[in-house]
Amino acid sequence: MTLQYSHIKRLSSKQIDLGVISDAIDLCQAGQLFYTKAIADADDYNIKRIFMDMAETRRCILQYLVPLLQQVKQDEIVPYDAQPISLFSFSDEYDCASEAIKQDELWTALGLLLDIEQQVLHQLKWAARQATNKEVAQQLAEGCAWLQIGCDSMESLYVSHKGKAN
């Protein structure tokens, strides 16, 4: 998955901040939607708990990013509709994981989700590095830290299960 960001050089610092916040919001909303739905489909208590934590993490990140987007928009001298910078989505990957969950292949789904979440983390870290506004960068970095904790819990559960299965 090679991402092209050459167009970012043509944007103002405010446009970059709006774009990276917009990207982060899109990623978090997609994840929150997926995990909220997946909670109902998961039969394993430990996986359900991880899904609840991941949905809550996304909700918390959004709780900070959505108002921040509005604030940065208000600070913009020339109105600019926030456009995503990365143009990157994980909807197909979440669909595959959702299908695995529905087919009661929870551990396969968890493996897929670990890959997805690493990519999401990569995107959010990239967004934090691109932000020119200190508050935007800080909120994105904090969101990455929260998401990393959830990913670590997910990976720990997955590794523990693989160890028991062998």
XYZ file of N, CA and C in Angstrom:
498
model
N 0.817 -1.163 0.000
C 0.000 0.000 0.000
C 0.875 1.245 0.000
N 1.148 1.806 -1.127
C 1.937 3.016 -1.222
C 0.992 4.196 -1.319
N 1.192 5.144 -0.454
C 0.344 6.326 -0.446
C 1.109 7.483 -1.065
N 0.405 8.264 -1.835
C 1.009 9.411 -2.486
C 0.542 10.676 -1.795
N 1.464 11.462 -1.289
C 1.121 12.683 -0.575
C 1.713 13.917 -1.233
N 2.133 13.829 -2.469
C 2.804 14.954 -3.103
C 1.911 16.193 -3.147
N 0.588 16.005 -3.187
C -0.322 17.139 -3.259
C -0.312 17.987 -1.986
N 0.194 17.461 -0.899
C 0.188 18.184 0.374
C 1.071 19.428 0.306
N 2.073 19.417 -0.557
C 2.978 20.562 -0.681
C 2.262 21.809 -1.188
N 1.132 21.620 -1.858
C 0.390 22.749 -2.432
C -0.622 23.337 -1.445
N -0.713 22.786 -0.249
C -1.716 23.227 0.715
C -1.106 24.172 1.755
N -1.951 25.064 2.263
C -1.505 25.934 3.354
C -1.457 25.117 4.638
N -0.811 25.665 5.653
C -0.722 24.946 6.926
C -2.115 24.699 7.510
N -3.026 25.633 7.371
C -4.401 25.443 7.875
C -5.100 24.336 7.097
N -4.896 24.305 5.798
C -5.513 23.251 4.981
C -4.960 21.881 5.368
N -3.678 21.826 5.662
C -3.076 20.561 6.102
C -3.701 20.135 7.427
N -3.790 21.074 8.383
C -4.390 20.743 9.674
C -5.829 20.275 9.516
N -6.594 20.975 8.713
C -7.987 20.561 8.480
C -8.038 19.183 7.828
N -7.147 18.956 6.887
C -7.131 17.675 6.188
C -6.755 16.510 7.078
N -5.727 16.696 7.916
C -5.309 15.585 8.771
C -6.337 15.315 9.858
N -6.979 16.371 10.363
C -8.050 16.142 11.339
C -9.202 15.410 10.663
N -9.540 15.825 9.462
C -10.617 15.169 8.714
C -10.297 13.690 8.481
N -9.051 13.407 8.111
C -8.622 12.014 7.925
C -8.781 11.217 9.217
N -8.298 11.795 10.305
C -8.353 11.108 11.592
C -9.795 10.865 12.022
N -10.652 11.841 11.806
C -12.066 11.678 12.148
C -12.687 10.565 11.310
N -12.396 10.561 10.017
C -12.931 9.501 9.143
C -12.468 8.120 9.598
N -11.187 7.987 9.916
C -10.642 6.706 10.369
C -11.295 6.265 11.682
N -11.444 7.209 12.599
C -12.017 6.866 13.911
C -13.508 6.542 13.802
N -14.225 7.273 12.958
C -15.649 6.977 12.784
C -15.850 5.593 12.159
N -15.035 5.273 11.178
C -15.143 3.948 10.546
C -14.851 2.848 11.553
N -13.801 3.039 12.349
C -13.451 2.050 13.371
C -14.523 1.935 14.438
N -15.042 3.075 14.886
C -16.081 3.046 15.907
C -17.318 2.324 15.393
N -17.713 2.604 14.185
C -18.864 1.925 13.593
C -18.630 0.424 13.503
N -17.452 0.032 13.021
C -17.144 -1.385 12.908
C -17.203 -2.072 14.273
N -16.483 -1.536 15.240
C -16.401 -2.198 16.542
C -17.750 -2.213 17.262
N -18.527 -1.163 17.105
C -19.852 -1.139 17.726
C -20.724 -2.259 17.169
N -20.674 -2.450 15.858
C -21.437 -3.539 15.246
C -20.851 -4.905 15.613
N -19.537 -4.994 15.661
C -18.867 -6.274 15.915
C -19.126 -6.791 17.331
N -19.371 -5.895 18.267
C -19.659 -6.305 19.648
C -20.841 -7.264 19.669
N -21.868 -6.951 18.906
C -23.083 -7.776 18.890
C -22.836 -9.137 18.238
N -21.891 -9.199 17.311
C -21.650 -10.441 16.569
C -20.626 -11.355 17.227
N -19.844 -10.833 18.153
C -18.789 -11.627 18.790
C -19.370 -12.444 19.940
N -19.032 -13.723 19.970
C -19.512 -14.600 21.038
C -18.521 -14.734 22.186
N -17.253 -14.568 21.917
C -16.220 -14.721 22.930
C -16.157 -13.467 23.805
N -16.241 -13.667 25.115
C -16.253 -12.544 26.051
C -15.011 -11.670 25.918
N -13.830 -12.269 25.828
C -12.584 -11.501 25.762
C -12.497 -10.673 24.490
N -12.939 -11.250 23.390
C -12.928 -10.494 22.129
C -13.967 -9.373 22.198
N -15.125 -9.673 22.732
C -16.172 -8.658 22.876
C -15.653 -7.482 23.722
N -14.934 -7.793 24.787
C -14.362 -6.759 25.657
C -13.354 -5.897 24.888
N -12.515 -6.540 24.086
C -11.550 -5.789 23.260
C -12.304 -4.882 22.282
N -13.350 -5.411 21.652
C -14.135 -4.606 20.720
C -14.783 -3.415 21.427
N -15.279 -3.630 22.639
C -15.863 -2.525 23.404
C -14.811 -1.455 23.695
N -13.621 -1.911 24.072
C -12.533 -0.967 24.363
C -12.130 -0.183 23.108
N -12.064 -0.869 21.974
C -11.667 -0.193 20.732
C -12.736 0.820 20.297
N -14.010 0.461 20.453
C -15.094 1.402 20.120
C -15.033 2.616 21.048
N -14.801 2.364 22.331
C -14.717 3.459 23.302
C -13.498 4.342 23.032
N -12.397 3.743 22.669
C -11.200 4.522 22.324
C -11.501 5.459 21.171
N -12.157 4.922 20.142
C -12.512 5.765 18.988
C -13.452 6.892 19.421
N -14.421 6.582 20.279
C -15.361 7.597 20.745
C -14.603 8.710 21.470
N -13.663 8.338 22.322
C -12.877 9.323 23.068
C -12.031 10.191 22.140
N -11.417 9.583 21.171
C -10.611 10.355 20.213
C -11.507 11.339 19.465
N -12.661 10.863 19.022
C -13.596 11.731 18.295
C -14.099 12.874 19.171
N -14.263 12.602 20.436
C -14.735 13.610 21.380
C -13.803 14.821 21.399
N -12.531 14.606 21.131
C -11.571 15.704 21.090
C -11.378 16.255 19.677
N -11.397 15.375 18.684
C -11.078 15.826 17.327
C -12.199 16.613 16.657
N -13.447 16.228 16.879
C -14.552 16.915 16.198
C -14.612 18.392 16.604
N -14.579 18.719 17.913
C -14.551 20.148 18.262
C -13.287 20.857 17.777
N -12.181 20.134 17.770
C -10.924 20.720 17.292
C -11.037 21.074 15.809
N -11.690 20.223 15.044
C -11.910 20.522 13.619
C -12.710 21.812 13.479
N -13.760 21.950 14.273
C -14.580 23.165 14.213
C -13.762 24.399 14.602
N -12.914 24.244 15.610
C -12.067 25.354 16.056
C -11.099 25.772 14.957
N -10.447 24.802 14.343
C -9.483 25.121 13.285
C -10.210 25.733 12.084
N -11.412 25.254 11.797
C -12.200 25.843 10.702
C -12.520 27.301 10.992
N -12.859 27.610 12.244
C -13.180 28.992 12.618
C -11.958 29.890 12.520
N -10.791 29.332 12.774
C -9.557 30.109 12.704
C -9.134 30.398 11.258
N -9.710 29.664 10.325
C -9.340 29.810 8.916
C -9.864 31.148 8.399
N -8.989 31.954 7.818
C -9.366 33.268 7.297
C -10.271 33.102 6.078
N -9.860 32.282 5.148
C -10.662 31.988 3.974
C -11.346 30.651 4.228
N -12.675 30.604 4.196
C -13.363 29.336 4.469
C -12.847 28.226 3.552
N -12.583 27.104 4.153
C -12.052 25.955 3.425
C -12.764 24.718 3.936
N -13.346 23.987 3.029
C -13.998 22.747 3.411
C -12.916 21.690 3.591
N -12.877 21.089 4.767
C -11.832 20.108 5.081
C -11.885 18.946 4.095
N -10.788 18.737 3.432
C -10.660 17.632 2.489
C -9.660 16.638 3.043
N -9.971 15.354 2.927
C -8.992 14.374 3.399
C -7.662 14.536 2.662
N -6.593 14.296 3.380
C -5.254 14.401 2.802
C -4.849 13.057 2.188
N -5.091 11.982 2.941
C -4.570 10.688 2.499
C -5.473 9.969 1.512
N -6.754 10.288 1.522
C -7.714 9.615 0.638
C -7.638 8.093 0.828
N -7.521 7.676 2.074
C -7.303 6.276 2.394
C -8.410 5.788 3.297
N -8.955 4.616 2.997
C -10.071 4.067 3.760
C -9.804 2.604 4.076
N -10.385 2.138 5.154
C -10.221 0.745 5.554
C -11.549 -0.011 5.478
N -12.510 0.519 4.739
C -13.836 -0.100 4.714
C -13.798 -1.524 4.162
N -13.009 -1.787 3.144
C -12.921 -3.154 2.601
C -12.315 -4.109 3.621
N -11.287 -3.643 4.320
C -10.638 -4.480 5.321
C -11.583 -4.766 6.489
N -12.317 -3.731 6.926
C -13.291 -3.935 7.993
C -14.403 -4.880 7.536
N -14.778 -4.798 6.274
C -15.796 -5.720 5.741
C -15.322 -7.168 5.808
N -14.058 -7.413 5.483
C -13.499 -8.773 5.565
C -13.507 -9.274 7.008
N -13.113 -8.417 7.934
C -13.115 -8.809 9.343
C -14.535 -9.058 9.827
N -15.459 -8.234 9.395
C -16.860 -8.404 9.774
C -17.408 -9.734 9.264
N -17.048 -10.066 8.052
C -17.489 -11.351 7.477
C -16.916 -12.524 8.259
N -15.659 -12.425 8.652
C -15.041 -13.494 9.449
C -15.751 -13.643 10.793
N -16.140 -12.528 11.393
C -16.859 -12.579 12.670
C -18.215 -13.251 12.480
N -18.907 -12.878 11.429
C -20.230 -13.463 11.168
C -20.139 -14.961 10.898
N -19.014 -15.398 10.358
C -18.818 -16.825 10.093
C -18.214 -17.532 11.305
N -18.218 -16.846 12.435
C -17.718 -17.372 13.702
C -16.230 -17.733 13.635
N -15.487 -16.973 12.848
C -14.037 -17.116 12.769
C -13.407 -15.924 13.500
N -13.689 -15.869 14.800
C -13.297 -14.704 15.592
C -11.793 -14.491 15.627
N -11.038 -15.551 15.725
C -9.589 -15.409 15.832
C -8.975 -15.009 14.501
N -9.574 -15.459 13.408
C -9.141 -14.991 12.089
C -9.421 -13.498 11.975
N -10.616 -13.098 12.414
C -10.984 -11.678 12.380
C -10.023 -10.855 13.228
N -9.671 -11.369 14.390
C -8.759 -10.642 15.266
C -7.397 -10.443 14.599
N -6.924 -11.458 13.888
C -5.671 -11.327 13.141
C -5.771 -10.253 12.068
N -6.889 -10.222 11.354
C -7.105 -9.190 10.340
C -7.147 -7.806 10.984
N -7.825 -7.735 12.118
C -7.955 -6.445 12.794
C -6.625 -5.926 13.310
N -5.772 -6.821 13.729
C -4.433 -6.379 14.150
C -3.706 -5.704 12.999
N -3.807 -6.275 11.810
C -3.184 -5.659 10.631
C -3.824 -4.308 10.312
N -5.151 -4.266 10.366
C -5.867 -3.022 10.074
C -5.457 -1.939 11.060
N -5.449 -2.298 12.343
C -5.143 -1.298 13.367
C -3.716 -0.792 13.263
N -2.786 -1.630 12.848
C -1.424 -1.150 12.637
C -1.391 -0.123 11.503
N -2.179 -0.362 10.465
C -2.255 0.591 9.358
C -2.935 1.887 9.792
N -3.991 1.769 10.591
C -4.666 2.961 11.115
C -3.692 3.765 11.972
N -2.966 3.069 12.839
C -1.964 3.757 13.661
C -0.929 4.473 12.801
N -0.485 3.802 11.757
C 0.481 4.421 10.837
C -0.107 5.711 10.260
N -1.362 5.655 9.831
C -2.016 6.834 9.256
C -2.138 7.956 10.280
N -2.542 7.611 11.507
C -2.712 8.638 12.529
C -1.374 9.238 12.949
N -0.332 8.415 13.010
C 0.998 8.940 13.332
C 1.479 9.880 12.230
N 1.227 9.485 10.998
C 1.589 10.340 9.874
C 0.849 11.672 9.983
N -0.445 11.604 10.291
C -1.250 12.823 10.420
C -0.686 13.721 11.526
N -0.294 13.125 12.644
C 0.270 13.910 13.748
C 1.566 14.608 13.321
N 2.371 13.924 12.524
C 3.632 14.525 12.059
C 3.385 15.650 11.053
N 2.291 15.560 10.292
C 2.010 16.569 9.277
C 1.376 17.824 9.853
N 0.699 17.683 10.980
C -0.020 18.821 11.560
C 0.934 19.972 11.854
N 0.491 21.169 11.540
C 1.300 22.355 11.804
C 0.860 23.053 13.087
N -0.351 22.821 13.513
C -0.899 23.385 14.741
C -0.520 22.467 15.899
N 0.066 23.048 16.937
C 0.550 22.256 18.071
C -0.578 21.477 18.747
N -1.733 22.075 18.910
C -2.857 21.396 19.563
C -3.353 20.229 18.712
N -3.396 20.428 17.410
C -3.809 19.351 16.499
C -2.826 18.188 16.608
N -1.546 18.499 16.538
C -0.524 17.447 16.625
C -0.612 16.717 17.962
N -0.823 17.460 19.040
C -0.904 16.852 20.364
C -2.112 15.931 20.477
N -3.258 16.363 19.999
C -4.462 15.528 20.086
C -4.316 14.267 19.234
N -3.719 14.401 18.073
C -3.504 13.230 17.222
C -2.511 12.266 17.875
N -1.469 12.808 18.477
C -0.482 11.952 19.159
C -1.120 11.234 20.345
N -1.946 11.933 21.110
C -2.639 11.291 22.230
C -3.574 10.194 21.733
N -4.270 10.474 20.641
C -5.145 9.457 20.051
C -4.361 8.227 19.638
N -3.173 8.442 19.091
C -2.304 7.317 18.719
C -1.930 6.500 19.953
N -1.623 7.183 21.040
C -1.240 6.482 22.268
C -2.406 5.641 22.785
N -3.606 6.198 22.785
C -4.780 5.450 23.246
C -5.019 4.240 22.359
N -4.902 4.467 21.049
C -5.135 3.367 20.112
C -4.053 2.301 20.244
N -2.825 2.721 20.503
C -1.737 1.751 20.686
C -2.015 0.848 21.881
N -2.553 1.408 22.949
C -2.898 0.603 24.124
C -3.932 -0.458 23.744
N -4.943 -0.062 22.981
C -5.956 -1.019 22.532
C -5.362 -2.084 21.632
N -4.475 -1.686 20.744
C -3.816 -2.645 19.854
C -2.962 -3.623 20.641
N -2.273 -3.121 21.647
C -1.442 -3.999 22.482
C -2.307 -5.031 23.203
N -3.456 -4.605 23.707
C -4.374 -5.541 24.371
C -4.882 -6.581 23.388
N -5.226 -6.130 22.188
C -5.714 -7.044 21.162
C -4.631 -8.047 20.794
N -3.427 -7.559 20.612
C -2.329 -8.451 20.241
C -2.025 -9.448 21.359
N -2.069 -8.989 22.582
C -1.820 -9.874 23.714
C -2.838 -11.008 23.753
N -4.099 -10.686 23.550
C -5.142 -11.706 23.526
C -4.924 -12.669 22.365
N -4.577 -12.117 21.213
C -4.365 -12.951 20.023
C -3.180 -13.905 20.206
N -2.067 -13.396 20.710
C -0.880 -14.208 20.932
C -1.162 -15.274 21.988
N -1.883 -14.874 23.021
C -2.245 -15.836 24.064
C -3.086 -16.979 23.502
N -4.014 -16.660 22.652
C -4.861 -17.693 22.035
C -4.038 -18.588 21.113
N -3.152 -17.970 20.318
C -2.318 -18.788 19.421
C -1.437 -19.728 20.217
N -0.939 -19.266 21.361
C -0.101 -20.112 22.202
C -0.879 -21.306 22.745
N -2.118 -21.082 23.111
C -2.962 -22.155 23.624
C -3.370 -23.116 22.512
N -3.519 -22.591 21.311
C -3.948 -23.427 20.181
C -2.845 -24.350 19.706
N -1.601 -23.979 19.953
C -0.466 -24.807 19.485
C -0.148 -25.918 20.392
